[in-house]
Amino acid sequence: MIEVEVKVKADHAAVKKIVLEKGAVFSGVEEQADVYFNSPSRDFSKTDEALRVRLVNGAGEITYKGPKLDKVSKTRTEYNCPADAENIISILLALGFFKSGAVAKRREIYKLDDFLIGFDTVKDLGEYMEVETDVSDGSSPEEIKGATDKIFRFLKSLGIEKDASIKQSYLE
Amino acid sequence: MIEVEVKVKADHAAVKKIVLEKGAVFSGVEEQADVYFNSPSRDFSKTDEALRVRLVNGAGEITYKGPKLDKVSKTRTEYNCPADAENIISILLALGFFKSGAVAKRREIYKLDDFLIGFDTVKDLGEYMEVETDVSDGSSPEEIKGATDKIFRFLKSLGIEKDASIKQSYLE
């Protein structure tokens, strides 16, 4: 799966009002505690990859994110798999991976058309918004660009310009 | 967890009869399809580690096995975690791990006292038996040796001598 995703700084109260007026439907709240790992064989901070074990409301999952595929969004290959956090962390540490950071956040999720909208309150960083849509693994660059443009048009309708897009992860 | 395990070649029909007379209880049959992976950062065939994704009756799990801890049994640290096979394999491949082999077998499992007894019919290799007991991670070498000796006494009662112990994996 390829995750097409744009992240921006956002004042939740103001933006949420507009998103709700557009018909967004509340989908849930997640307390996310993330631990990031780096590899013994290559430096993910240089290769722009990410390996994460996330506890979502107490349930574990492991996620790999490949290098970002374009210059404006956070679009990248992503593989995700539910897994017991303690056991999968034991396996990663045994394989030589090492902890490179941690991020804790509260994500309030809304759905609107093909978009997942996450209102993130990140510990020590503040309020952000992520807008995500998924395209299949075999998508062409044009299809990915189409999905990205669609997100930017949506953001513009919220009064948020393209150059507000933040490519760095919360970890960075 | 530390898995204390001894594997021997065994004629199932003959050995199963004795094990059942001793009161072993049938616990299930597993069709196991294993894919082994090697690491981009160190050669598991040299470090005596193993990383395996197993499909057991269709359900996936990932297992890491550390180097063997003694010279006669297959005792080693083991971390195991249920996980969707396709997704976890995608993650391993993305992280640079590569497939190093595959083993398919049918395991008939019996329980007797603290022992798990597996009658393995391994594709292309034939009939084997594994006897396993688990001790906790913090166990002393004496405790591990005690558990190993217990398995060997049990095997002797089946007419199987200590020097029949096979340390190699089916993959090897």
PDB file of N, CA, C and O in Angstrom, chain A residues 11-57:
ATOM      1  N   ASP A  11      -4.410  24.890  13.896  1.00  0.00           N
ATOM      2  CA  ASP A  11      -5.187  25.237  15.084  1.00  0.00           C
ATOM      3  C   ASP A  11      -6.457  24.371  15.047  1.00  0.00           C
ATOM      4  O   ASP A  11      -7.357  24.611  14.256  1.00  0.00           O
ATOM      5  N   HIS A  12      -6.496  23.347  15.886  1.00  0.00           N
ATOM      6  CA  HIS A  12      -7.583  22.357  15.793  1.00  0.00           C
ATOM      7  C   HIS A  12      -8.971  22.990  15.847  1.00  0.00           C
ATOM      8  O   HIS A  12      -9.832  22.666  15.025  1.00  0.00           O
ATOM      9  N   ALA A  13      -9.196  23.887  16.806  1.00  0.00           N
ATOM     10  CA  ALA A  13     -10.547  24.438  16.996  1.00  0.00           C
ATOM     11  C   ALA A  13     -11.061  25.071  15.701  1.00  0.00           C
ATOM     12  O   ALA A  13     -12.186  24.810  15.270  1.00  0.00           O
ATOM     13  N   ALA A  14     -10.204  25.874  15.052  1.00  0.00           N
ATOM     14  CA  ALA A  14     -10.628  26.584  13.843  1.00  0.00           C
ATOM     15  C   ALA A  14     -10.855  25.624  12.673  1.00  0.00           C
ATOM     16  O   ALA A  14     -11.887  25.686  11.992  1.00  0.00           O
ATOM     17  N   VAL A  15      -9.906  24.731  12.434  1.00  0.00           N
ATOM     18  CA  VAL A  15      -9.992  23.843  11.264  1.00  0.00           C
ATOM     19  C   VAL A  15     -11.099  22.801  11.427  1.00  0.00           C
ATOM     20  O   VAL A  15     -11.825  22.485  10.480  1.00  0.00           O
ATOM     21  N   LYS A  16     -11.230  22.270  12.628  1.00  0.00           N
ATOM     22  CA  LYS A  16     -12.236  21.225  12.852  1.00  0.00           C
ATOM     23  C   LYS A  16     -13.645  21.728  12.523  1.00  0.00           C
ATOM     24  O   LYS A  16     -14.466  20.986  11.978  1.00  0.00           O
ATOM     25  N   LYS A  17     -13.877  23.000  12.848  1.00  0.00           N
ATOM     26  CA  LYS A  17     -15.189  23.599  12.571  1.00  0.00           C
ATOM     27  C   LYS A  17     -15.511  23.511  11.061  1.00  0.00           C
ATOM     28  O   LYS A  17     -16.595  23.055  10.679  1.00  0.00           O
ATOM     29  N   ILE A  18     -14.543  23.895  10.223  1.00  0.00           N
ATOM     30  CA  ILE A  18     -14.765  23.867   8.768  1.00  0.00           C
ATOM     31  C   ILE A  18     -14.935  22.429   8.270  1.00  0.00           C
ATOM     32  O   ILE A  18     -15.814  22.126   7.465  1.00  0.00           O
ATOM     33  N   VAL A  19     -14.081  21.542   8.766  1.00  0.00           N
ATOM     34  CA  VAL A  19     -14.120  20.142   8.333  1.00  0.00           C
ATOM     35  C   VAL A  19     -15.474  19.506   8.665  1.00  0.00           C
ATOM     36  O   VAL A  19     -16.042  18.760   7.860  1.00  0.00           O
ATOM     37  N   LEU A  20     -15.999  19.839   9.833  1.00  0.00           N
ATOM     38  CA  LEU A  20     -17.308  19.296  10.228  1.00  0.00           C
ATOM     39  C   LEU A  20     -18.418  19.865   9.340  1.00  0.00           C
ATOM     40  O   LEU A  20     -19.345  19.148   8.954  1.00  0.00           O
ATOM     41  N   GLU A  21     -18.309  21.146   9.013  1.00  0.00           N
ATOM     42  CA  GLU A  21     -19.307  21.764   8.124  1.00  0.00           C
ATOM     43  C   GLU A  21     -19.311  21.098   6.744  1.00  0.00           C
ATOM     44  O   GLU A  21     -20.340  21.021   6.085  1.00  0.00           O
ATOM     45  N   LYS A  22     -18.130  20.589   6.331  1.00  0.00           N
ATOM     46  CA  LYS A  22     -18.031  19.902   5.046  1.00  0.00           C
ATOM     47  C   LYS A  22     -18.613  18.483   5.116  1.00  0.00           C
ATOM     48  O   LYS A  22     -18.652  17.773   4.112  1.00  0.00           O
ATOM     49  N   GLY A  23     -18.964  18.042   6.313  1.00  0.00           N
ATOM     50  CA  GLY A  23     -19.603  16.730   6.449  1.00  0.00           C
ATOM     51  C   GLY A  23     -18.695  15.624   6.967  1.00  0.00           C
ATOM     52  O   GLY A  23     -19.041  14.440   6.884  1.00  0.00           O
ATOM     53  N   ALA A  24     -17.527  15.979   7.513  1.00  0.00           N
ATOM     54  CA  ALA A  24     -16.624  14.961   8.067  1.00  0.00           C
ATOM     55  C   ALA A  24     -17.304  14.217   9.218  1.00  0.00           C
ATOM     56  O   ALA A  24     -18.082  14.802   9.974  1.00  0.00           O
ATOM     57  N   VAL A  25     -17.009  12.920   9.304  1.00  0.00           N
ATOM     58  CA  VAL A  25     -17.630  12.081  10.333  1.00  0.00           C
ATOM     59  C   VAL A  25     -16.559  11.631  11.327  1.00  0.00           C
ATOM     60  O   VAL A  25     -15.499  11.137  10.926  1.00  0.00           O
ATOM     61  N   PHE A  26     -16.841  11.826  12.596  1.00  0.00           N
ATOM     62  CA  PHE A  26     -15.911  11.424  13.646  1.00  0.00           C
ATOM     63  C   PHE A  26     -15.724   9.905  13.613  1.00  0.00           C
ATOM     64  O   PHE A  26     -16.683   9.150  13.509  1.00  0.00           O
ATOM     65  N   SER A  27     -14.468   9.468  13.681  1.00  0.00           N
ATOM     66  CA  SER A  27     -14.203   8.037  13.540  1.00  0.00           C
ATOM     67  C   SER A  27     -13.496   7.420  14.742  1.00  0.00           C
ATOM     68  O   SER A  27     -13.431   6.197  14.861  1.00  0.00           O
ATOM     69  N   GLY A  28     -12.967   8.251  15.645  1.00  0.00           N
ATOM     70  CA  GLY A  28     -12.364   7.674  16.846  1.00  0.00           C
ATOM     71  C   GLY A  28     -11.209   8.501  17.376  1.00  0.00           C
ATOM     72  O   GLY A  28     -10.741   9.442  16.737  1.00  0.00           O
ATOM     73  N   VAL A  29     -10.783   8.129  18.572  1.00  0.00           N
ATOM     74  CA  VAL A  29      -9.633   8.786  19.188  1.00  0.00           C
ATOM     75  C   VAL A  29      -8.605   7.721  19.508  1.00  0.00           C
ATOM     76  O   VAL A  29      -8.949   6.652  20.002  1.00  0.00           O
ATOM     77  N   GLU A  30      -7.360   7.986  19.155  1.00  0.00           N
ATOM     78  CA  GLU A  30      -6.292   7.035  19.467  1.00  0.00           C
ATOM     79  C   GLU A  30      -5.236   7.698  20.325  1.00  0.00           C
ATOM     80  O   GLU A  30      -4.747   8.772  19.991  1.00  0.00           O
ATOM     81  N   GLU A  31      -4.880   7.033  21.410  1.00  0.00           N
ATOM     82  CA  GLU A  31      -3.703   7.439  22.175  1.00  0.00           C
ATOM     83  C   GLU A  31      -2.549   6.623  21.602  1.00  0.00           C
ATOM     84  O   GLU A  31      -2.531   5.402  21.711  1.00  0.00           O
ATOM     85  N   GLN A  32      -1.625   7.287  20.944  1.00  0.00           N
ATOM     86  CA  GLN A  32      -0.543   6.578  20.249  1.00  0.00           C
ATOM     87  C   GLN A  32       0.789   6.792  20.963  1.00  0.00           C
ATOM     88  O   GLN A  32       1.214   7.928  21.157  1.00  0.00           O
ATOM     89  N   ALA A  33       1.409   5.688  21.348  1.00  0.00           N
ATOM     90  CA  ALA A  33       2.759   5.764  21.926  1.00  0.00           C
ATOM     91  C   ALA A  33       3.686   5.035  20.968  1.00  0.00           C
ATOM     92  O   ALA A  33       3.567   3.827  20.765  1.00  0.00           O
ATOM     93  N   ASP A  34       4.585   5.801  20.341  1.00  0.00           N
ATOM     94  CA  ASP A  34       5.430   5.252  19.277  1.00  0.00           C
ATOM     95  C   ASP A  34       6.874   5.109  19.754  1.00  0.00           C
ATOM     96  O   ASP A  34       7.405   6.005  20.410  1.00  0.00           O
ATOM     97  N   VAL A  35       7.482   3.989  19.398  1.00  0.00           N
ATOM     98  CA  VAL A  35       8.926   3.849  19.589  1.00  0.00           C
ATOM     99  C   VAL A  35       9.523   3.614  18.205  1.00  0.00           C
ATOM    100  O   VAL A  35       9.058   2.755  17.460  1.00  0.00           O
ATOM    101  N   TYR A  36      10.527   4.417  17.863  1.00  0.00           N
ATOM    102  CA  TYR A  36      11.186   4.274  16.561  1.00  0.00           C
ATOM    103  C   TYR A  36      12.499   3.526  16.725  1.00  0.00           C
ATOM    104  O   TYR A  36      13.167   3.629  17.755  1.00  0.00           O
ATOM    105  N   PHE A  37      12.834   2.766  15.677  1.00  0.00           N
ATOM    106  CA  PHE A  37      14.067   1.980  15.696  1.00  0.00           C
ATOM    107  C   PHE A  37      14.922   2.340  14.493  1.00  0.00           C
ATOM    108  O   PHE A  37      14.408   2.658  13.417  1.00  0.00           O
ATOM    109  N   ASN A  38      16.220   2.241  14.681  1.00  0.00           N
ATOM    110  CA  ASN A  38      17.141   2.384  13.573  1.00  0.00           C
ATOM    111  C   ASN A  38      17.811   1.032  13.325  1.00  0.00           C
ATOM    112  O   ASN A  38      17.768   0.141  14.168  1.00  0.00           O
ATOM    113  N   SER A  39      18.411   0.894  12.151  1.00  0.00           N
ATOM    114  CA  SER A  39      18.904  -0.395  11.685  1.00  0.00           C
ATOM    115  C   SER A  39      20.409  -0.540  11.898  1.00  0.00           C
ATOM    116  O   SER A  39      21.150   0.443  11.790  1.00  0.00           O
ATOM    117  N   PRO A  40      20.888  -1.766  12.155  1.00  0.00           N
ATOM    118  CA  PRO A  40      22.336  -1.983  12.242  1.00  0.00           C
ATOM    119  C   PRO A  40      22.998  -1.973  10.861  1.00  0.00           C
ATOM    120  O   PRO A  40      24.211  -1.886  10.773  1.00  0.00           O
ATOM    121  N   SER A  41      22.199  -2.065   9.777  1.00  0.00           N
ATOM    122  CA  SER A  41      22.822  -2.204   8.457  1.00  0.00           C
ATOM    123  C   SER A  41      22.778  -0.932   7.609  1.00  0.00           C
ATOM    124  O   SER A  41      23.471  -0.828   6.607  1.00  0.00           O
ATOM    125  N   ARG A  42      21.918   0.033   7.994  1.00  0.00           N
ATOM    126  CA  ARG A  42      21.919   1.322   7.285  1.00  0.00           C
ATOM    127  C   ARG A  42      21.210   2.341   8.171  1.00  0.00           C
ATOM    128  O   ARG A  42      20.347   1.979   8.970  1.00  0.00           O
ATOM    129  N   ASP A  43      21.565   3.608   8.011  1.00  0.00           N
ATOM    130  CA  ASP A  43      21.047   4.644   8.903  1.00  0.00           C
ATOM    131  C   ASP A  43      19.748   5.207   8.341  1.00  0.00           C
ATOM    132  O   ASP A  43      19.748   5.928   7.348  1.00  0.00           O
ATOM    133  N   PHE A  44      18.619   4.878   8.998  1.00  0.00           N
ATOM    134  CA  PHE A  44      17.309   5.300   8.503  1.00  0.00           C
ATOM    135  C   PHE A  44      17.180   6.823   8.443  1.00  0.00           C
ATOM    136  O   PHE A  44      16.363   7.333   7.671  1.00  0.00           O
ATOM    137  N   SER A  45      17.943   7.551   9.243  1.00  0.00           N
ATOM    138  CA  SER A  45      17.850   9.011   9.185  1.00  0.00           C
ATOM    139  C   SER A  45      18.484   9.514   7.875  1.00  0.00           C
ATOM    140  O   SER A  45      18.175  10.601   7.409  1.00  0.00           O
ATOM    141  N   LYS A  46      19.341   8.695   7.267  1.00  0.00           N
ATOM    142  CA  LYS A  46      19.923   9.065   5.962  1.00  0.00           C
ATOM    143  C   LYS A  46      19.113   8.485   4.802  1.00  0.00           C
ATOM    144  O   LYS A  46      18.987   9.095   3.748  1.00  0.00           O
ATOM    145  N   THR A  47      18.557   7.260   4.987  1.00  0.00           N
ATOM    146  CA  THR A  47      17.819   6.615   3.892  1.00  0.00           C
ATOM    147  C   THR A  47      16.354   7.066   3.861  1.00  0.00           C
ATOM    148  O   THR A  47      15.610   6.659   2.969  1.00  0.00           O
ATOM    149  N   ASP A  48      15.939   7.873   4.865  1.00  0.00           N
ATOM    150  CA  ASP A  48      14.563   8.363   4.928  1.00  0.00           C
ATOM    151  C   ASP A  48      13.555   7.222   5.092  1.00  0.00           C
ATOM    152  O   ASP A  48      12.457   7.254   4.542  1.00  0.00           O
ATOM    153  N   GLU A  49      13.958   6.193   5.823  1.00  0.00           N
ATOM    154  CA  GLU A  49      13.020   5.116   6.166  1.00  0.00           C
ATOM    155  C   GLU A  49      12.608   5.261   7.636  1.00  0.00           C
ATOM    156  O   GLU A  49      13.213   6.023   8.384  1.00  0.00           O
ATOM    157  N   ALA A  50      11.587   4.517   8.016  1.00  0.00           N
ATOM    158  CA  ALA A  50      11.190   4.519   9.423  1.00  0.00           C
ATOM    159  C   ALA A  50      10.685   3.137   9.815  1.00  0.00           C
ATOM    160  O   ALA A  50      10.007   2.469   9.035  1.00  0.00           O
ATOM    161  N   LEU A  51      11.068   2.718  10.998  1.00  0.00           N
ATOM    162  CA  LEU A  51      10.571   1.461  11.574  1.00  0.00           C
ATOM    163  C   LEU A  51      10.023   1.809  12.947  1.00  0.00           C
ATOM    164  O   LEU A  51      10.748   2.339  13.790  1.00  0.00           O
ATOM    165  N   ARG A  52       8.759   1.496  13.131  1.00  0.00           N
ATOM    166  CA  ARG A  52       8.062   1.984  14.318  1.00  0.00           C
ATOM    167  C   ARG A  52       7.256   0.873  14.973  1.00  0.00           C
ATOM    168  O   ARG A  52       6.612   0.084  14.278  1.00  0.00           O
ATOM    169  N   VAL A  53       7.277   0.810  16.279  1.00  0.00           N
ATOM    170  CA  VAL A  53       6.323  -0.007  17.018  1.00  0.00           C
ATOM    171  C   VAL A  53       5.401   0.961  17.737  1.00  0.00           C
ATOM    172  O   VAL A  53       5.854   1.839  18.468  1.00  0.00           O
ATOM    173  N   ARG A  54       4.112   0.824  17.465  1.00  0.00           N
ATOM    174  CA  ARG A  54       3.121   1.750  18.025  1.00  0.00           C
ATOM    175  C   ARG A  54       2.173   1.000  18.951  1.00  0.00           C
ATOM    176  O   ARG A  54       1.718  -0.094  18.607  1.00  0.00           O
ATOM    177  N   LEU A  55       1.929   1.598  20.096  1.00  0.00           N
ATOM    178  CA  LEU A  55       0.825   1.138  20.933  1.00  0.00           C
ATOM    179  C   LEU A  55      -0.346   2.077  20.676  1.00  0.00           C
ATOM    180  O   LEU A  55      -0.246   3.278  20.923  1.00  0.00           O
ATOM    181  N   VAL A  56      -1.437   1.547  20.109  1.00  0.00           N
ATOM    182  CA  VAL A  56      -2.644   2.338  19.866  1.00  0.00           C
ATOM    183  C   VAL A  56      -3.694   1.903  20.864  1.00  0.00           C
ATOM    184  O   VAL A  56      -4.177   0.760  20.793  1.00  0.00           O
ATOM    185  N   ASN A  57      -4.034   2.777  21.779  1.00  0.00           N
ATOM    186  CA  ASN A  57      -5.007   2.413  22.823  1.00  0.00           C
ATOM    187  C   ASN A  57      -4.661   1.049  23.426  1.00  0.00           C
ATOM    188  O   ASN A  57      -5.533   0.219  23.676  1.00  0.00           O
TER     189      ASN A  57
END
